[in-house]
Amino acid sequence: MSVEAHTETLGFQTEITQLLDLMIHSLYSNKEIFLRELISNGSDAADKLRFEALSDDALYEGDTDLKIWINFDKDARTVTVRDNGIGMSREEVIENIGTIAKSGTQEFFKSLTGDNVKDTQLIGQFGVGFYSCFIVADKVTLSTRRAGLEPSHGVKWESKGDGEYTVETTELQQHGTEVILHLRPDEDEFLSDYQLRSIIKKYSDHITLPIVMPKVLTEEDKDKEEKAPEDEVVNTATALWVRGKGEITDEEYTEFYKHVAHDFEAPLAHLHNKVEGTNEYTTLLFIPARAPFDLWDRTNHRGIKLYVRRVFIMDDNEKLLPPYLRFIRGVVDSNDLPLNISREILQHNRKIETIRSGTVKKILGTLENMAKNEPDKYATFWKEFGRVIKEGVIDDASNKDRIAKLLRFSSSYDDNATPAVSLEDYVGRMKEGQKKIYFVTADSFSAAKNSPHLEIFRKKGIEVILLSDQIDEWLGTHLNEFEGKPLQSVTKGDLDLGDLEDEDEKKEAENASDTLKSVLEGIKTTLGDKVKDVRITHRLTTSPACLVADEQAMDASLERLLKSAGQMVPGTLPIMEINPQHPIVNALKEEADETRFNDWVFMLFDQALLSEGGQLEDPAAFVNRMNEMFVSMGNLSSSRIITFD
Ligand code: ADP
Ligand code: MG
């Protein structure tokens, strides 16, 4: 006997105690899901055994008929769920049931809101399956033995869900896992054959494994005392994706989705495809209605389960979908991959690559249809996953054009921050003579919307796309054109509106350049190496000045992003542009006092920087200067009182 035969009492990880508490209270209205969770674990355990047995047949211990058994005992007030799957060793029990080994635990706790409805959904996504037992049970006993280990290596785990559990080594003839729930005093409803069967049908009908319960004996059967109750399969027990589309109800798709995605909510859409020919495979994929809390983890690729001829192979399969579709959930079942396929083979497999590119196209097609036919649904989709889809423009060159059409943006035509404008919408309403798609990037929607760079566009009624997601900086550098129309940042380069330009305005600006020549020189001297150049612009109507990037340079906001990410950015100096119509600029022309001239210039520069969402090098100096100027303004004539907008 092993030295570990003793009974050990161990404490749950603190998070689990917290989680149990939260779960018991917030999932109470949905308590029957404990059965779904236990069945799901039994089904996973059978999948694992089948997979491991591919290379070691002995693991079946002569019993290849994998099943889940469910029973109840009215007198003992228990419900039992048993499987003959892979089982667990003592170490595995301690590791899997007692700690949350999954990465992202911290994020999960951070994302809890205290709002029951929302937290309930989060719990669903987090997949805390096993612990849901404690919603209905005040004591849970789990007995398990890992397939292939000696009977003496059985393990008994027990807990009242109060922060502690015990483990002891025990003798178990049968491999697999048995969970006995000792029901709480008012949970008698689960001690019913009818009730348990209904729950199984409702939540677990699609499980491929037979779920069996003892046949209910008729009065006649009962008379024949010797007759032991037979097992009866309760669920349909065929893989859902193998069945024809026409035979599957929406409810069945939804329940299957909840099972594969660990989600409480119905999905937004599903795609079910059988591909025949040289490479035969079936995909059943879902678009969730809500982003998971770990959506930003690009390394998380557990959304899709790979099966080979109905045998589960793995669900860590970054090769099946590109990272920008990491929110997709579901199943891919191949008919011609080898059963013993390893992760390494998967890396360079032709068949996998065809499956991948075919699947990506199907998903894009589904999204295109949704955008066209169900705009409200698509808006929900975009709100939840839009920022991830944008990565596709950068990651997936072969589908760039299709992805570009799926993008939705905020626009200067629209006061609503919700991105609803597509590039096709934009191109469709471009002004006559307009050759470019204009966009502005800023750190927030309101900074973009109120950017001084938009003034001339507003005046001329030209639409500008407002970008304010972090990823937009990259988007701006990767999406150079759409349907032959170049994308142009309005904060970059000399403003050239082409045919939209008003000749008079241009001339006016040129004349102003002449009259303001000395002022421009003066500003340049004052700002020294803070700017590359100072020039007159006609892009401003209400603001006195703005900063623009050189045509070749990075956008100012991209530069900030890189710097904040700790990257070295080659120093590119901005160009300061001056509005010749503005009273401050005109006042500068008259200003004879050098100190005051310099103060005004720094003020203009700092303002321009601030209105871009930039950070001042010396904020205190800005504030001091401004206050001094306010004070001295008392001496100014009323004609020189200036408003800062
Ligand atoms: P999840 O199923 O999402 O991993 P659970 O809380 O349901 O989360 O289960 C935690 C872990 O406990 C499982 O990943 C598995 O390793 C182990 N486990 C639970 N039930 C069983 C079972 N019936 N057979 C084998 N292992 C199990
Ligand atoms: Mg589970």
XYZ file of C-alpha atoms and ligand atoms in Angstrom:
673
model
C 0.000 0.000 0.000
C 1.191 3.442 -0.764
C 2.376 5.759 1.985
C -0.403 8.146 1.047
C -3.156 5.884 2.309
C -3.791 8.213 5.221
C -6.666 10.663 5.260
C -5.567 14.182 4.590
C -7.629 17.270 5.334
C -6.804 20.124 3.047
C -8.084 23.668 2.594
C -9.546 24.914 -0.630
C -7.745 27.691 -2.377
C -9.263 30.916 -1.020
C -10.673 31.730 -4.448
C -12.670 28.524 -4.423
C -14.265 29.313 -1.109
C -15.226 32.700 -2.515
C -16.439 31.112 -5.697
C -18.545 28.529 -3.874
C -20.187 31.239 -1.888
C -20.914 33.311 -4.962
C -22.165 30.322 -6.879
C -24.509 29.016 -4.227
C -26.145 32.422 -4.015
C -26.145 33.595 -7.588
C -26.884 30.338 -9.388
C -29.622 29.257 -7.078
C -32.372 29.950 -9.578
C -30.589 27.691 -12.056
C -29.546 24.959 -9.674
C -30.398 21.992 -11.909
C -27.288 22.763 -13.976
C -25.206 20.750 -11.490
C -26.306 17.648 -13.378
C -25.256 19.079 -16.720
C -21.840 19.915 -15.265
C -21.289 16.450 -13.823
C -22.402 14.794 -17.061
C -20.127 17.091 -19.002
C -17.191 16.033 -16.818
C -18.065 12.362 -17.298
C -18.177 12.914 -21.030
C -14.794 14.686 -20.988
C -13.391 11.804 -18.931
C -14.593 9.290 -21.537
C -13.069 11.406 -24.330
C -9.752 11.433 -22.498
C -9.799 7.686 -21.938
C -10.540 7.016 -25.620
C -7.726 9.306 -26.632
C -5.146 7.802 -24.266
C -6.278 4.283 -25.177
C -5.359 4.961 -28.803
C -1.777 4.331 -27.764
C -2.474 1.960 -24.850
C -5.461 -0.319 -25.274
C -4.990 -1.820 -21.813
C -6.359 1.353 -20.241
C -9.893 0.177 -21.009
C -9.321 -2.713 -18.583
C -11.545 -4.804 -20.859
C -14.447 -2.353 -20.745
C -14.791 -0.332 -23.954
C -18.467 0.366 -23.445
C -18.138 3.875 -22.032
C -21.167 5.331 -20.300
C -22.491 7.648 -17.650
C -24.818 6.192 -15.012
C -27.248 8.287 -13.023
C -29.239 7.135 -10.059
C -30.849 8.371 -6.866
C -31.671 6.959 -3.466
C -34.788 8.340 -1.787
C -33.918 7.000 1.640
C -30.319 8.131 1.707
C -31.364 11.367 -0.116
C -28.510 11.091 -2.589
C -28.041 11.526 -6.334
C -25.165 9.610 -7.929
C -23.368 10.271 -11.203
C -20.821 7.673 -12.298
C -18.632 7.232 -15.353
C -16.084 4.653 -16.547
C -13.827 7.279 -18.074
C -10.214 8.112 -17.362
C -10.608 8.707 -13.598
C -8.060 10.539 -11.464
C -5.015 9.719 -9.383
C -4.637 11.176 -5.911
C -2.419 13.981 -7.204
C -4.887 14.749 -9.969
C -7.775 14.939 -7.516
C -5.907 17.434 -5.385
C -4.842 19.394 -8.423
C -8.163 19.430 -10.273
C -10.688 19.488 -7.470
C -9.446 21.881 -4.842
C -7.492 24.416 -6.832
C -8.409 26.438 -9.846
C -5.436 25.675 -11.976
C -6.774 27.559 -14.929
C -4.961 30.657 -15.920
C -7.067 33.740 -15.741
C -8.430 33.132 -12.239
C -7.271 36.545 -11.176
C -8.903 38.194 -14.158
C -12.050 36.328 -13.376
C -12.196 37.740 -9.878
C -11.346 41.189 -11.114
C -14.147 41.044 -13.633
C -16.808 40.235 -11.028
C -19.163 43.164 -10.716
C -21.273 42.323 -7.679
C -24.275 42.379 -10.001
C -25.829 38.924 -9.743
C -27.048 38.659 -13.294
C -23.714 39.645 -14.790
C -21.673 37.562 -12.373
C -23.814 34.552 -13.133
C -22.887 34.868 -16.776
C -19.237 35.196 -15.893
C -19.360 32.082 -13.770
C -20.817 30.265 -16.726
C -17.959 31.383 -18.934
C -15.415 30.513 -16.345
C -16.631 26.933 -16.322
C -16.549 26.194 -12.616
C -18.436 23.014 -13.372
C -17.702 20.646 -10.555
C -18.320 23.104 -7.743
C -21.902 23.608 -8.872
C -22.623 20.398 -6.890
C -22.681 22.482 -3.771
C -25.685 24.471 -4.935
C -27.851 21.453 -4.138
C -25.605 19.313 -1.926
C -24.295 19.932 1.567
C -21.853 17.069 1.225
C -20.206 15.625 -1.885
C -18.299 12.339 -2.005
C -16.180 11.635 -5.070
C -14.552 8.241 -5.564
C -12.228 7.754 -8.464
C -9.493 5.589 -9.860
C -7.357 6.402 -12.807
C -7.590 3.865 -15.634
C -4.443 1.711 -15.689
C -3.617 2.088 -11.970
C -4.009 -0.780 -9.479
C -7.363 -1.092 -7.620
C -5.512 -0.102 -4.430
C -4.918 3.348 -5.936
C -8.500 4.462 -5.661
C -9.143 7.865 -4.069
C -12.033 9.109 -1.967
C -12.538 12.873 -1.806
C -15.155 14.451 0.388
C -16.233 17.969 1.235
C -19.092 19.905 2.772
C -18.208 22.874 0.599
C -17.158 24.855 3.653
C -13.534 25.543 2.800
C -12.106 22.101 3.532
C -11.977 18.706 1.943
C -10.533 15.304 2.808
C -8.749 12.817 0.554
C -7.962 9.232 1.357
C -6.645 6.317 -0.643
C -9.051 3.441 -1.026
C -9.592 0.216 -2.951
C -11.664 0.568 -6.154
C -12.249 -2.316 -8.557
C -13.694 -0.120 -11.279
C -11.789 2.723 -12.936
C -13.572 5.999 -13.539
C -15.332 8.421 -11.233
C -18.409 8.329 -9.044
C -19.866 11.467 -7.487
C -22.429 11.147 -4.710
C -24.398 14.269 -3.831
C -25.932 14.355 -0.357
C -28.784 16.744 -1.013
C -29.514 19.790 1.108
C -32.706 19.470 3.186
C -35.041 21.196 0.703
C -33.759 19.678 -2.535
C -35.977 16.613 -2.602
C -37.234 17.491 -6.075
C -34.122 15.822 -7.500
C -35.039 12.492 -5.914
C -37.315 11.791 -8.829
C -36.814 9.654 -11.877
C -38.992 11.945 -13.970
C -37.189 15.092 -12.856
C -33.688 13.699 -13.493
C -34.652 12.403 -16.917
C -36.135 15.758 -17.895
C -32.959 17.568 -16.875
C -30.830 15.121 -18.845
C -33.006 15.558 -21.936
C -33.003 19.299 -21.555
C -29.290 19.892 -21.096
C -27.403 16.798 -22.113
C -29.272 15.138 -24.925
C -26.447 15.891 -27.385
C -23.764 14.187 -25.292
C -22.313 11.457 -27.500
C -21.970 9.052 -24.634
C -24.990 7.011 -23.498
C -26.395 8.433 -20.264
C -28.249 5.642 -18.530
C -30.703 5.354 -15.663
C -32.302 2.247 -14.211
C -35.503 1.367 -16.046
C -38.555 2.277 -14.044
C -40.188 -0.961 -12.993
C -43.844 -1.517 -13.717
C -46.080 -3.074 -11.054
C -45.821 -6.344 -12.961
C -42.011 -6.254 -12.939
C -42.017 -5.523 -9.248
C -44.030 -8.658 -8.638
C -41.294 -10.758 -10.175
C -38.987 -10.055 -7.286
C -35.851 -11.533 -8.756
C -35.828 -9.134 -11.703
C -33.063 -6.518 -11.264
C -33.750 -3.149 -12.931
C -32.146 -2.837 -16.359
C -30.226 0.171 -17.612
C -32.035 2.424 -20.028
C -30.407 5.039 -22.242
C -32.008 8.444 -21.609
C -30.303 10.669 -24.202
C -30.125 10.511 -27.991
C -26.377 9.804 -27.732
C -25.303 10.596 -31.262
C -22.925 13.448 -31.981
C -25.118 16.419 -32.807
C -22.934 17.604 -35.671
C -23.271 14.239 -37.433
C -27.024 14.684 -37.752
C -28.531 16.584 -40.658
C -29.208 20.288 -40.260
C -32.892 19.791 -40.883
C -33.247 17.367 -37.968
C -31.724 19.638 -35.370
C -33.846 22.134 -33.478
C -32.635 25.560 -32.353
C -32.910 24.399 -28.753
C -30.585 21.488 -29.478
C -28.033 23.773 -31.091
C -28.279 26.129 -28.134
C -27.806 23.420 -25.522
C -24.889 22.010 -27.430
C -23.347 25.460 -27.590
C -23.744 25.954 -23.843
C -21.965 22.658 -23.344
C -18.984 23.322 -25.606
C -18.623 26.993 -24.733
C -19.397 26.851 -21.001
C -21.849 29.655 -21.588
C -25.204 30.375 -20.011
C -26.507 32.472 -22.840
C -27.660 31.352 -26.251
C -25.178 32.055 -29.058
C -25.651 34.832 -31.584
C -25.379 32.456 -34.526
C -24.264 28.995 -35.527
C -22.720 27.552 -38.690
C -23.037 23.874 -39.421
C -21.247 22.551 -42.502
C -20.331 19.215 -43.943
C -17.520 19.326 -46.462
C -17.154 16.385 -48.802
C -14.527 15.417 -51.349
C -10.829 14.791 -50.923
C -10.820 16.329 -47.472
C -13.942 15.401 -45.560
C -14.866 17.202 -42.404
C -17.781 18.640 -40.488
C -17.766 21.887 -38.571
C -20.340 23.068 -36.061
C -19.289 26.510 -34.928
C -20.888 29.226 -32.848
C -20.554 32.961 -32.462
C -21.164 33.779 -28.799
C -23.362 36.700 -27.817
C -20.852 38.034 -25.327
C -17.102 38.354 -25.196
C -15.391 36.134 -22.622
C -13.432 37.878 -19.891
C -10.160 36.605 -21.339
C -10.856 37.730 -24.905
C -7.661 39.761 -24.913
C -5.465 36.776 -24.271
C -4.284 36.009 -27.794
C -2.688 32.781 -26.587
C -5.976 31.315 -25.446
C -6.980 28.802 -28.105
C -9.294 26.487 -26.309
C -12.477 27.359 -28.114
C -12.641 24.606 -30.687
C -12.617 20.900 -30.079
C -10.961 18.772 -32.720
C -12.451 15.336 -33.301
C -11.278 12.665 -35.707
C -14.123 10.374 -36.762
C -16.097 11.259 -33.614
C -13.110 10.676 -31.285
C -12.143 13.735 -29.328
C -8.497 14.634 -29.953
C -7.773 17.985 -28.349
C -9.087 21.430 -27.716
C -5.834 23.319 -27.732
C -5.685 23.926 -31.410
C -4.412 27.297 -32.448
C -3.894 25.801 -35.899
C -7.612 25.518 -36.551
C -8.417 29.213 -36.482
C -6.362 32.407 -36.636
C -6.091 34.460 -33.424
C -8.541 37.108 -34.629
C -11.295 34.466 -34.609
C -10.386 33.156 -31.160
C -13.883 33.914 -29.829
C -15.479 31.249 -32.068
C -16.594 28.105 -30.229
C -17.497 24.658 -31.476
C -16.379 21.415 -33.015
C -14.350 20.357 -36.022
C -14.604 16.659 -36.878
C -12.272 15.358 -39.581
C -12.820 12.114 -41.422
C -9.324 11.718 -42.762
C -6.800 12.892 -40.202
C -4.954 10.057 -38.453
C -6.376 9.256 -35.012
C -2.993 9.427 -33.366
C -2.346 12.933 -34.596
C -0.072 14.892 -32.288
C 0.232 18.587 -31.707
C 3.470 18.546 -33.688
C 1.893 16.922 -36.725
C -0.969 19.363 -36.457
C 1.474 22.226 -36.928
C 2.315 21.317 -40.499
C -0.628 19.367 -41.729
C -2.029 20.166 -45.174
C -5.478 18.907 -44.286
C -5.558 21.121 -41.212
C -4.626 24.088 -43.369
C -7.477 23.424 -45.791
C -9.875 23.026 -42.889
C -8.604 26.275 -41.456
C -8.912 28.361 -44.575
C -12.298 26.850 -45.451
C -13.574 27.501 -41.955
C -12.346 31.098 -41.916
C -14.205 31.741 -45.169
C -17.395 30.220 -43.788
C -17.190 32.365 -40.677
C -16.602 35.527 -42.701
C -19.555 34.572 -44.889
C -21.791 34.162 -41.844
C -20.720 37.565 -40.567
C -21.346 39.159 -43.957
C -24.864 37.742 -44.014
C -25.514 38.862 -40.488
C -24.320 42.387 -41.295
C -26.621 42.487 -44.299
C -29.731 40.769 -43.012
C -29.646 41.187 -39.260
C -28.072 44.575 -38.560
C -29.111 44.627 -34.892
C -27.447 41.310 -34.281
C -24.402 42.485 -36.152
C -24.240 45.601 -33.978
C -24.147 43.349 -30.906
C -21.479 41.259 -32.535
C -19.411 44.309 -33.397
C -19.696 45.731 -29.899
C -18.409 42.506 -28.372
C -15.840 41.360 -30.926
C -15.172 44.256 -33.291
C -11.804 45.085 -31.830
C -10.638 41.505 -32.296
C -11.898 41.401 -35.879
C -9.758 44.460 -36.608
C -6.695 42.324 -35.862
C -7.698 40.336 -38.930
C -6.884 43.220 -41.254
C -3.345 43.020 -39.936
C -3.034 39.229 -39.469
C -4.858 37.781 -42.439
C -3.642 39.302 -45.680
C -5.558 36.792 -47.814
C -8.926 37.920 -46.445
C -8.080 41.558 -45.857
C -10.666 42.967 -48.266
C -13.499 40.880 -46.881
C -12.551 41.787 -43.339
C -12.318 45.471 -44.265
C -15.970 45.343 -45.334
C -16.958 43.939 -41.959
C -15.425 46.839 -40.058
C -17.683 49.414 -38.429
C -16.596 52.885 -37.394
C -17.757 55.991 -35.651
C -17.990 58.933 -37.976
C -18.026 62.705 -37.892
C -21.484 62.443 -39.509
C -22.819 60.708 -36.459
C -23.015 61.960 -32.861
C -23.384 58.469 -31.560
C -20.204 56.829 -30.275
C -21.476 53.403 -31.384
C -19.510 52.415 -34.466
C -22.048 51.846 -37.221
C -20.481 53.152 -40.426
C -18.902 50.722 -42.870
C -16.292 51.672 -45.436
C -18.880 50.919 -48.106
C -21.279 53.396 -46.466
C -18.499 55.942 -46.436
C -17.475 55.460 -50.047
C -21.130 55.531 -51.102
C -21.559 59.054 -49.779
C -18.206 60.581 -50.639
C -18.426 64.140 -51.964
C -18.072 64.778 -55.634
C -14.395 65.140 -56.389
C -13.396 63.401 -53.125
C -10.663 60.838 -53.792
C -9.652 59.744 -50.316
C -11.168 58.179 -47.241
C -10.328 60.513 -44.365
C -9.811 59.336 -40.811
C -8.575 60.728 -37.541
C -7.045 58.679 -34.734
C -7.160 59.811 -31.133
C -7.094 58.307 -27.668
C -10.850 58.496 -27.139
C -14.056 58.943 -29.106
C -14.557 62.495 -27.846
C -10.942 63.461 -28.514
C -11.342 62.201 -32.082
C -14.711 63.865 -32.524
C -13.501 67.220 -31.239
C -10.096 67.181 -32.863
C -9.187 70.558 -34.382
C -8.111 68.666 -37.496
C -11.763 68.087 -38.299
C -12.700 71.765 -38.519
C -12.250 72.210 -42.249
C -13.948 68.875 -42.930
C -16.963 69.967 -40.914
C -17.079 73.245 -42.754
C -17.045 71.475 -46.102
C -19.337 68.675 -44.983
C -16.758 65.958 -45.681
C -17.144 62.832 -43.587
C -14.226 61.722 -41.408
C -13.937 58.307 -39.775
C -13.221 58.582 -36.062
C -10.798 55.995 -34.696
C -10.102 55.610 -31.014
C -9.391 51.939 -30.231
C -5.766 51.144 -29.478
C -5.707 48.697 -32.361
C -6.839 51.465 -34.735
C -3.313 52.827 -34.784
C -2.207 49.623 -36.420
C -5.251 49.476 -38.587
C -4.394 52.916 -39.922
C -0.972 51.705 -41.010
C -2.150 48.373 -42.505
C -5.275 49.339 -44.348
C -3.897 51.611 -47.027
C -6.848 51.604 -49.331
C -10.399 50.386 -49.725
C -11.918 49.760 -53.160
C -9.168 51.775 -54.756
C -9.632 54.752 -52.437
C -6.573 55.554 -50.342
C -7.073 56.042 -46.617
C -5.663 59.323 -45.414
C -5.035 60.428 -41.841
C -6.182 64.012 -41.407
C -3.416 64.656 -38.904
C -0.667 63.723 -41.290
C 1.056 65.739 -43.949
C 0.041 68.877 -45.747
C -3.703 69.137 -46.077
C -4.552 68.434 -49.674
C -8.239 68.160 -50.348
C -7.665 67.891 -54.081
C -10.752 68.843 -56.062
C -12.583 69.641 -52.862
C -10.266 72.547 -52.343
C -11.574 76.021 -52.670
C -9.114 78.044 -54.797
C -9.966 81.276 -53.002
C -9.260 79.723 -49.642
C -5.927 78.435 -50.849
C -4.973 81.824 -52.162
C -6.053 83.486 -48.958
C -3.787 81.150 -47.004
C -0.894 81.928 -49.310
C -1.407 85.655 -48.873
C -1.613 85.175 -45.133
C 1.715 83.354 -45.271
C 3.268 86.478 -46.691
C 1.759 88.867 -44.173
C 2.497 86.534 -41.277
C 6.006 85.722 -42.445
C 7.756 87.381 -39.549
C 5.313 85.901 -37.043
C 6.016 82.417 -38.402
C 9.744 83.040 -38.114
C 9.307 84.319 -34.566
C 7.281 81.246 -33.562
C 9.874 78.933 -35.056
C 12.655 80.651 -33.129
C 10.696 80.458 -29.889
C 9.791 76.784 -30.244
C 13.262 75.835 -31.449
C 13.710 72.061 -31.580
C 10.170 71.302 -30.440
C 8.878 71.506 -34.009
C 10.090 70.644 -37.446
C 8.357 73.565 -39.067
C 5.681 76.204 -38.545
C 3.269 77.010 -41.338
C -0.084 78.567 -42.175
C -3.055 76.270 -42.642
C -6.591 76.565 -43.880
C -7.694 73.405 -42.096
C -8.641 75.269 -38.918
C -11.739 77.382 -38.494
C -12.097 77.860 -34.724
C -8.816 76.665 -33.209
C -5.713 78.852 -33.378
C -3.210 76.066 -34.004
C -2.741 72.347 -34.423
C 0.076 69.839 -34.748
C 0.436 67.588 -37.766
C 2.787 64.744 -38.482
C 5.059 64.618 -41.464
C 3.605 62.586 -44.342
C 6.233 59.895 -43.765
C 6.127 60.042 -40.001
C 4.048 58.069 -37.591
C 0.790 59.456 -36.343
C 1.230 61.301 -33.055
C -1.128 58.929 -31.296
C 0.686 55.859 -32.634
C 3.906 57.344 -31.375
C 2.358 57.793 -27.923
C 1.109 54.226 -27.995
C 4.549 52.861 -28.810
C 6.188 55.007 -26.170
C 3.698 53.860 -23.551
C 4.540 50.291 -24.523
C 8.141 51.121 -23.707
C 9.336 51.152 -27.305
C 12.015 53.446 -28.568
C 10.538 55.771 -31.103
C 12.834 57.605 -33.486
C 12.245 61.259 -32.738
C 9.953 62.738 -35.326
C 9.089 66.350 -34.737
C 5.585 67.631 -35.393
C 4.770 70.502 -37.696
C 2.798 73.282 -36.068
C 0.089 74.807 -38.222
C -1.402 78.217 -37.539
C -4.873 79.523 -38.297
C -4.336 82.961 -39.886
C -7.930 84.017 -39.100
C -7.605 83.498 -35.398
C -7.489 86.561 -33.085
C -4.569 85.131 -31.079
C -2.508 84.767 -34.212
C -3.362 88.300 -35.237
C -2.540 89.559 -31.778
C 0.893 87.941 -32.128
C 1.547 90.088 -35.153
C 1.173 93.195 -33.006
C 2.985 91.863 -29.960
C 6.178 93.835 -29.406
C 7.055 92.497 -25.963
C 9.297 89.482 -26.457
C 8.447 87.707 -23.213
C 4.738 88.040 -23.900
C 5.219 86.847 -27.470
C 7.036 83.764 -26.221
C 4.345 83.079 -23.619
C 1.670 83.182 -26.296
C 3.635 80.872 -28.532
C 4.186 78.242 -25.822
C 0.555 78.573 -24.922
C -0.511 77.845 -28.500
C 1.850 74.915 -28.743
C 0.702 73.372 -25.456
C -2.949 73.863 -26.366
C -2.454 72.172 -29.695
C -0.749 69.280 -27.951
C -3.543 68.991 -25.377
C -6.349 69.014 -27.892
C -4.705 66.033 -29.609
C -4.805 64.150 -26.335
C -1.063 64.548 -25.905
C 0.780 65.130 -22.652
C 2.524 68.316 -21.743
C 6.200 68.091 -20.989
C 5.836 70.597 -18.169
C 2.175 70.935 -17.122
C 2.990 73.218 -14.166
C 4.681 75.731 -16.467
C 1.590 75.698 -18.685
C -0.699 76.426 -15.759
C 1.554 79.198 -14.417
C 1.808 80.806 -17.801
C -1.916 80.681 -18.302
C -2.611 82.219 -14.900
C -0.132 85.003 -15.482
C -1.794 85.746 -18.765
C -5.243 85.814 -17.216
C -3.987 88.315 -14.687
C -2.313 90.480 -17.302
C -5.420 90.289 -19.456
C -7.084 92.623 -17.060
C -4.932 95.256 -18.774
C -5.935 94.254 -22.268
C -8.509 96.190 -24.165
C -11.809 94.368 -24.616
C -11.071 93.790 -28.280
C -8.224 91.535 -27.302
C -10.031 89.269 -24.923
C -9.677 85.834 -26.272
C -11.731 82.741 -25.720
C -10.000 79.411 -25.503
C -11.948 76.787 -27.328
P -13.768 21.811 -16.323
O -14.604 20.625 -16.656
O -14.192 23.025 -17.031
O -12.300 21.555 -16.432
P -14.699 21.230 -13.691
O -14.787 22.027 -12.431
O -15.991 20.703 -14.189
O -14.026 22.150 -14.780
O -13.698 20.045 -13.481
C -12.387 20.291 -13.031
C -11.447 19.166 -13.407
O -11.662 18.048 -12.588
C -11.619 18.655 -14.803
O -10.888 19.446 -15.735
C -11.038 17.248 -14.698
O -9.621 17.282 -14.802
C -11.405 16.862 -13.297
N -12.644 16.059 -13.310
C -13.862 16.452 -12.933
N -14.758 15.464 -13.059
C -14.085 14.404 -13.559
C -14.450 13.071 -13.934
N -15.724 12.636 -13.851
N -13.476 12.259 -14.388
C -12.190 12.681 -14.496
N -11.789 13.915 -14.166
C -12.721 14.778 -13.699
Mg -16.578 20.479 -16.313
